[in-house]
mmCIF file of C-alpha atoms in Angstrom:
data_model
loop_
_atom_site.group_PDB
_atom_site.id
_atom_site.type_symbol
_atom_site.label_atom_id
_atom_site.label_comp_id
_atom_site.label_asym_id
_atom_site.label_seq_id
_atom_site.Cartn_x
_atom_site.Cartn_y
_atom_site.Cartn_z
ATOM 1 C CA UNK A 6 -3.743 4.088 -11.916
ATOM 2 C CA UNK A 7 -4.642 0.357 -11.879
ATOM 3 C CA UNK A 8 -6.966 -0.565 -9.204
ATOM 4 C CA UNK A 9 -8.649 -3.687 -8.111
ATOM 5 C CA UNK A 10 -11.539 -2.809 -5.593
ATOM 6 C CA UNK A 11 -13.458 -5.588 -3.986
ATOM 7 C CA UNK A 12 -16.721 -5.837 -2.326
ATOM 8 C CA UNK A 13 -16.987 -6.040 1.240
ATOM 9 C CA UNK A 14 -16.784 -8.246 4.179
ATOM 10 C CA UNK A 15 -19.476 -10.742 4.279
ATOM 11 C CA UNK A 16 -21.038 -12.852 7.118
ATOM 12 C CA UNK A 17 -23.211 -15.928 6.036
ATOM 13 C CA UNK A 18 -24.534 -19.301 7.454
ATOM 14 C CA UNK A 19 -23.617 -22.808 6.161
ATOM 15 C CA UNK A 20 -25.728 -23.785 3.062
ATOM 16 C CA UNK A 21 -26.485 -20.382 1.648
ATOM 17 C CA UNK A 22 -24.934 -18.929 -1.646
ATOM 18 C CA UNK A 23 -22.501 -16.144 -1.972
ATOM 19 C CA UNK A 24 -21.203 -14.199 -5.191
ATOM 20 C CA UNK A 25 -17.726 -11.258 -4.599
ATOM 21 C CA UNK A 26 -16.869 -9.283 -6.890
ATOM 22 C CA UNK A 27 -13.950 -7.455 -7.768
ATOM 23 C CA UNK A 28 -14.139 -4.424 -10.064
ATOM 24 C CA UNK A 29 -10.990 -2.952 -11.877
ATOM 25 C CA UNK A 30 -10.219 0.330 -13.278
ATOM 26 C CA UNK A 31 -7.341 2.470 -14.858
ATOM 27 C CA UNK A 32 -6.431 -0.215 -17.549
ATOM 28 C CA UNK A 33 -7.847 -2.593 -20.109
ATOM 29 C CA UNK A 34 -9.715 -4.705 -18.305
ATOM 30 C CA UNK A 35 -10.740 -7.235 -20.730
ATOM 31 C CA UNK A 36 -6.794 -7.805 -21.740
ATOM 32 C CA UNK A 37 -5.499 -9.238 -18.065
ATOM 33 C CA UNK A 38 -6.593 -12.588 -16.489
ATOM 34 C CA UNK A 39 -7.907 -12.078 -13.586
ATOM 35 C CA UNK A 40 -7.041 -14.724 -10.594
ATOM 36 C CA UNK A 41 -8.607 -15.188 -7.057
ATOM 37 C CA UNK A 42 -6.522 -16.298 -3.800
ATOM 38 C CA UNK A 43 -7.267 -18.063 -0.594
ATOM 39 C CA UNK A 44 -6.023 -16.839 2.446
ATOM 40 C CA UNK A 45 -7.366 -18.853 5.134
ATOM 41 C CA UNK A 46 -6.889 -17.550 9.028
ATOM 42 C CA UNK A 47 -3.215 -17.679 9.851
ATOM 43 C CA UNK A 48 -2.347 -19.464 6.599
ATOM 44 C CA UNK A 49 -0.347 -19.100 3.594
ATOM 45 C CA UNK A 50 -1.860 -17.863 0.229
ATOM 46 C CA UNK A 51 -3.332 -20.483 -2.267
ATOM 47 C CA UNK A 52 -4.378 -20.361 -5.611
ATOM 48 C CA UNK A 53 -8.029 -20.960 -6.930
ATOM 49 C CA UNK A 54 -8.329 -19.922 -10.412
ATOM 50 C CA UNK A 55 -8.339 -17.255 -13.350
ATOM 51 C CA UNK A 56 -10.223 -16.062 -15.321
ATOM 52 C CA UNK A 57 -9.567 -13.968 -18.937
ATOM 53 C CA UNK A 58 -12.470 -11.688 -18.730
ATOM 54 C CA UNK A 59 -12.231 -11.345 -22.740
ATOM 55 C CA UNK A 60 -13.967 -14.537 -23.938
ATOM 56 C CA UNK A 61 -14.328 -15.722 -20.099
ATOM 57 C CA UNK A 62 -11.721 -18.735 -20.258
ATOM 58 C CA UNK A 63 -11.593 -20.028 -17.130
ATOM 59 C CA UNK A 64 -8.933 -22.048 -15.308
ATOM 60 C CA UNK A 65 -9.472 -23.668 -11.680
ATOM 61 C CA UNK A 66 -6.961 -24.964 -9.313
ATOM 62 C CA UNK A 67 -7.561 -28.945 -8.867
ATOM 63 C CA UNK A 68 -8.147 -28.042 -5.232
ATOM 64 C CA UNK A 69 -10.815 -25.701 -5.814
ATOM 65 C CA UNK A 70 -12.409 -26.845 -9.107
ATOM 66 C CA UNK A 71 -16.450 -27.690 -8.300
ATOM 67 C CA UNK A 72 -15.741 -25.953 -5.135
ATOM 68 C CA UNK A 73 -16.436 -22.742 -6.573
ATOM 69 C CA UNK A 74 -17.384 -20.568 -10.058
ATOM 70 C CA UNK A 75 -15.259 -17.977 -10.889
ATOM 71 C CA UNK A 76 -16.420 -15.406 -13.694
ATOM 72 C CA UNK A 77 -16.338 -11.945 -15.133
ATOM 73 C CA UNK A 78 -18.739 -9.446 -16.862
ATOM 74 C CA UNK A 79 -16.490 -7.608 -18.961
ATOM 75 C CA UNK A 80 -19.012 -4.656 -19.536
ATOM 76 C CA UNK A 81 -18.615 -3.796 -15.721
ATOM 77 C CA UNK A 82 -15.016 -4.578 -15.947
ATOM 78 C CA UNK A 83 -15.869 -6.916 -12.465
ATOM 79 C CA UNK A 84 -14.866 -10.422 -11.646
ATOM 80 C CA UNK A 85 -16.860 -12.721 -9.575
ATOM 81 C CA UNK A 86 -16.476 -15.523 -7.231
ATOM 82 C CA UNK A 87 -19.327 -17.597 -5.924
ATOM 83 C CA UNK A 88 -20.487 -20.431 -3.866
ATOM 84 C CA UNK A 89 -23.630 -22.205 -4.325
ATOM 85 C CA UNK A 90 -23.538 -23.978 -0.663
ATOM 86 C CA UNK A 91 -21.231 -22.469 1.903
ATOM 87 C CA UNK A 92 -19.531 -24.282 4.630
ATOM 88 C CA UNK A 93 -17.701 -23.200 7.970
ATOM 89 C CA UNK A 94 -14.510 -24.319 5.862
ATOM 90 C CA UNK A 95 -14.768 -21.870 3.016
ATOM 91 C CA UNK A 96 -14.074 -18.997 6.058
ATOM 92 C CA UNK A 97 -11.254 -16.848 5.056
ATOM 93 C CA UNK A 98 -9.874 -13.569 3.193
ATOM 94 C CA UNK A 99 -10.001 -13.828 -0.896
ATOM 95 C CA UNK A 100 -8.119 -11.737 -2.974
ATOM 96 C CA UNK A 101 -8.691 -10.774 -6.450
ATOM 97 C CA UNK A 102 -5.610 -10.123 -8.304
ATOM 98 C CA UNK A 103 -4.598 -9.312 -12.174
ATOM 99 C CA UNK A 104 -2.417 -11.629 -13.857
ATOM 100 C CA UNK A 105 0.428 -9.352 -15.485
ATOM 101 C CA UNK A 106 1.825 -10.682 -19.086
ATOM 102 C CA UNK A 107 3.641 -13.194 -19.710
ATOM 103 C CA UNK A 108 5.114 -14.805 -16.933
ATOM 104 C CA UNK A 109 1.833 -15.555 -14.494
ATOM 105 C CA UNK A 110 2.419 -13.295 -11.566
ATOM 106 C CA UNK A 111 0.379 -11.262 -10.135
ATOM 107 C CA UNK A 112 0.827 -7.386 -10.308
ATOM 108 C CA UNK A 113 -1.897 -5.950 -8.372
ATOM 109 C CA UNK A 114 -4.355 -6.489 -5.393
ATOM 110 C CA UNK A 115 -7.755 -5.897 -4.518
ATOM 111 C CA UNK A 116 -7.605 -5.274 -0.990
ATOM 112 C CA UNK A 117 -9.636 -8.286 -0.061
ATOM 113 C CA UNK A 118 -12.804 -9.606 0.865
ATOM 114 C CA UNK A 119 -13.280 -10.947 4.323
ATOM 115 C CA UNK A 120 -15.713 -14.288 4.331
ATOM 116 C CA UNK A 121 -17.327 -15.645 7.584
ATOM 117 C CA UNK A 122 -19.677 -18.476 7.586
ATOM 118 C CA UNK A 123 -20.969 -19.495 11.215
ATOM 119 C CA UNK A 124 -24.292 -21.150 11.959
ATOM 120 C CA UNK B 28 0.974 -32.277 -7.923
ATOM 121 C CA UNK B 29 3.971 -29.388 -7.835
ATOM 122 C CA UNK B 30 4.814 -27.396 -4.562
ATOM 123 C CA UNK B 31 7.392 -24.662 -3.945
ATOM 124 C CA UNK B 32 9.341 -25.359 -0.798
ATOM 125 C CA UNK B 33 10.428 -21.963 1.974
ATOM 126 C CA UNK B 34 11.885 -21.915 5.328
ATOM 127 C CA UNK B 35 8.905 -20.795 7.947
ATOM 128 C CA UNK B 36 11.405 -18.285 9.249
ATOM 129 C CA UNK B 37 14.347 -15.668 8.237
ATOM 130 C CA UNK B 38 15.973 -13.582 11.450
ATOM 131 C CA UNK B 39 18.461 -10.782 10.807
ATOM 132 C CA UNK B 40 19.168 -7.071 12.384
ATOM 133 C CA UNK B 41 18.652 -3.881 10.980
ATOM 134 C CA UNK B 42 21.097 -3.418 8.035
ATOM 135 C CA UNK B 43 21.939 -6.818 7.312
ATOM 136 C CA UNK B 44 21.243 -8.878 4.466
ATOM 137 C CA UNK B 45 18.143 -11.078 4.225
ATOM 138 C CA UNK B 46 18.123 -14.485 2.188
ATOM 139 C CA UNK B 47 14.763 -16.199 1.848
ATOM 140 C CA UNK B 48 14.831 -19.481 -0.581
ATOM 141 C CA UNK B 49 12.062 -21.230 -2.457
ATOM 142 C CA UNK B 50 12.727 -24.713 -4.011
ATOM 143 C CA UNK B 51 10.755 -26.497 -6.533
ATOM 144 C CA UNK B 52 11.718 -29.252 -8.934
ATOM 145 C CA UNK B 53 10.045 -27.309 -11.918
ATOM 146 C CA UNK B 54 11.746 -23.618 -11.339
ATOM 147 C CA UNK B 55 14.654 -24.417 -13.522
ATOM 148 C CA UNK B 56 11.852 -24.704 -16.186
ATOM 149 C CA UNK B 57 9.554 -21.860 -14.561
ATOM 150 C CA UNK B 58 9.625 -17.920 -13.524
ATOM 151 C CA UNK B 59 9.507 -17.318 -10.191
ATOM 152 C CA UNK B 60 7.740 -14.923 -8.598
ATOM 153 C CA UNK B 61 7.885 -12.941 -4.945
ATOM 154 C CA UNK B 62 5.316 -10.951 -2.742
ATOM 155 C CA UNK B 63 5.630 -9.146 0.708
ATOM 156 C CA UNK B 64 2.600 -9.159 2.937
ATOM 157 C CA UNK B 65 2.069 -7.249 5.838
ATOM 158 C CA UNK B 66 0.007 -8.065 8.890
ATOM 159 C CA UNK B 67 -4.007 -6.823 7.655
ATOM 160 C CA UNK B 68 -2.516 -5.683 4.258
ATOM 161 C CA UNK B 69 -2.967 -7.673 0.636
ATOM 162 C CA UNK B 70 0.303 -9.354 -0.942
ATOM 163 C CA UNK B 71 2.497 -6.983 -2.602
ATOM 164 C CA UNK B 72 4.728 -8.320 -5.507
ATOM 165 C CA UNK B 73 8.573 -7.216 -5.085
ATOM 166 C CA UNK B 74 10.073 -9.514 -7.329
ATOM 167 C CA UNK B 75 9.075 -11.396 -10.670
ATOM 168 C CA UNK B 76 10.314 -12.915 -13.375
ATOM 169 C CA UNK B 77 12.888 -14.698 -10.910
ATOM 170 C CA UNK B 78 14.767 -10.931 -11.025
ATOM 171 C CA UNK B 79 13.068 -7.989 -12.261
ATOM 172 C CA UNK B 80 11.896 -5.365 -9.339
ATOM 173 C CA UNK B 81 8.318 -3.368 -10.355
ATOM 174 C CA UNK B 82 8.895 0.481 -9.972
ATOM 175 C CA UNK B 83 7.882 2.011 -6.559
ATOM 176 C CA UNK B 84 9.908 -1.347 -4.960
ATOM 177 C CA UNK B 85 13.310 -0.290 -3.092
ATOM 178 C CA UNK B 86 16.791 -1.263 -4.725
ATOM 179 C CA UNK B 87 17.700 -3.555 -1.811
ATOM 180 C CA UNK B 88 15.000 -5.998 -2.963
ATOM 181 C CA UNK B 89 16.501 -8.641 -5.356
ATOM 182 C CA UNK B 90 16.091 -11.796 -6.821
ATOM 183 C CA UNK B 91 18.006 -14.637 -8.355
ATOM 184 C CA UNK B 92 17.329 -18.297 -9.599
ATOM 185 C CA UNK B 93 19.876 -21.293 -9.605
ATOM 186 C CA UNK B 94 18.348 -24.600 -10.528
ATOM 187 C CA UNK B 95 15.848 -25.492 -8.147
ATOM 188 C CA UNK B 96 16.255 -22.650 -5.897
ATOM 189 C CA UNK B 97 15.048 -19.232 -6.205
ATOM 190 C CA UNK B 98 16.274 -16.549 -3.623
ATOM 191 C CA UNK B 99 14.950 -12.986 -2.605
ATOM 192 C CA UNK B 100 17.805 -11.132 -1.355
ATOM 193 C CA UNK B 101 17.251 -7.945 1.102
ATOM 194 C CA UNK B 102 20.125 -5.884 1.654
ATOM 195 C CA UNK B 103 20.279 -3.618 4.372
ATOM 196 C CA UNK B 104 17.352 -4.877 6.211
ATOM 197 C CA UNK B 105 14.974 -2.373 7.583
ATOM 198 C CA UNK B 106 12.332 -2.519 10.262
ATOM 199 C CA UNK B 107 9.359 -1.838 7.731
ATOM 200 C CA UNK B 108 10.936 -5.056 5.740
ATOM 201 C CA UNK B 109 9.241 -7.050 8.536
ATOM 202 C CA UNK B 110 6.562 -9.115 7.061
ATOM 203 C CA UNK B 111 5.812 -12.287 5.125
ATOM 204 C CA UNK B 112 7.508 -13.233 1.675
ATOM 205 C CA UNK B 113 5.654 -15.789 -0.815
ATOM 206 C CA UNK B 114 7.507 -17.195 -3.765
ATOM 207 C CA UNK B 115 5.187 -17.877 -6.850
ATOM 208 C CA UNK B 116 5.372 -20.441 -10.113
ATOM 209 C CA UNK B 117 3.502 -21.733 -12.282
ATOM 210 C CA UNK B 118 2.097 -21.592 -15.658
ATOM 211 C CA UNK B 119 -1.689 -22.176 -16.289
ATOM 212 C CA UNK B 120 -0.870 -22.826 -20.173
ATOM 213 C CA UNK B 121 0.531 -26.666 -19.102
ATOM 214 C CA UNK B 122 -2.089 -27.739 -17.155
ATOM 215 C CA UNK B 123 -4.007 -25.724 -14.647
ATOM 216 C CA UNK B 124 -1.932 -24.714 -12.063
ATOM 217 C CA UNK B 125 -0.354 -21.571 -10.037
ATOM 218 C CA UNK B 126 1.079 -22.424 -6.654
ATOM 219 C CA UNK B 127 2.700 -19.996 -3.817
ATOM 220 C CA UNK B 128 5.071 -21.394 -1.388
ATOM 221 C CA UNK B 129 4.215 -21.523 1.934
ATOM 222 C CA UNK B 130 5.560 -18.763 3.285
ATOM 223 C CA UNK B 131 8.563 -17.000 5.026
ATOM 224 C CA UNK B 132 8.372 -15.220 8.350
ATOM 225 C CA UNK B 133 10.923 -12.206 8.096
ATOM 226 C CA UNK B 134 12.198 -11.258 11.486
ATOM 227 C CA UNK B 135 13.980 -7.633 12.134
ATOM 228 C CA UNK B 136 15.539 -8.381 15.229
#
């Protein structure tokens, strides 16, 4: 069974540094990009990027490119997401999500990491 | 920059059909996509490749695609339909980009 299991909620100040993670299992994990969505309170989803955890190309949404680094350890079968400065803005759910062939869409979920930042 | 157009909001009663749209100027050159998403629960795709359903998704879902416009169809609505639909294009191989639409409120009345 595929499965996409991300770390957990997180609660951090403005100006610190943050790295997610999302692990996955029951497949080949090094064979599937790997992408990461924005979910902002009350919003709609949005893109950020992907990531082929095989040779670790790496492809950012304009929106989000120098905003954040996405990338994968393909060992630990885990993607990553990270900030280097937080601000209130970057509060919101992310999901991890594998890319299935082909056609760019996204087959499964991770269940989401819930991101806080509040002085 | 490329953006996939959806009504905020879809109303119908229990066993009728459902039409949500998406329009976007590239989608006659692009697969479209579709996702559910329940209040507190992760996206869940019911539709891709414009018309083919993944296994474990009910029948009444469907999808078609007509020039600009891609539609999920519901048939026979059900209560547990209620939630928010997302239409998906893209293709990171031209460029860098993915984009959802911005949503669709479905309504069981």
């Amino acid at each position: 069974e595929v499965q996409l299991v991300q770390s957990g909620a997180e609660v951090k100040k403005p100006g610190e540094s943050l790295k997610i993670s999302c692990k996955g299992s029951g497949y080949k994990f090094s064979t599937y990009w790997i992408g990461w969505v924005r979910q902002m309170p009350g919003k709609g989803l949005e893109w950020m990027g992907i990531i082929y955890p095989g040779d670790s190309d790496t492809r950012y949404s304009p929106s989000f490119q120098g905003q954040v680094t996405i990338s994968a350890d393909e060992s630990l079968s885990t993607a990553y997401l990270q900030w280097s400065s937080l601000k209130a803005s970057d509060t919101a759910m992310y999901y991890c999500a594998r890319q299935g062939y082909s056609a760019y869409h996204f087959d499964y979920w991770g269940q989401g990491t819930l991101l806080t930042v509040s002085s | 920059s490329y953006d996939l157009t959806q009504p905020p909001s879809v109303s119908v009663s229990p066993g009728q059909t459902a039409r949500i749209t998406c329009f976007g100027d590239a989608l006659p050159k692009q697969l479209a996509h579709w996702y559910q998403q329940k209040p507190g629960q992760a996206p869940v795709m019911v539709i891709y490749k414009d018309r083919q359903r993944p296994s474990g998704i009910p029948e009444r879902f469907s999808g078609s695609s007509s020039g600009t416009t891609v539609t999920l169809t519901i048939r026979g609505v059900q209560a547990e339909d209620e939630a928010v639909y997302y239409c998906q294009s893209g293709d990171t191989s031209v460029g860098s980009y993915l984009v959802f639409g911005g949503g669709t409120r479905l309504t069981v009345l």
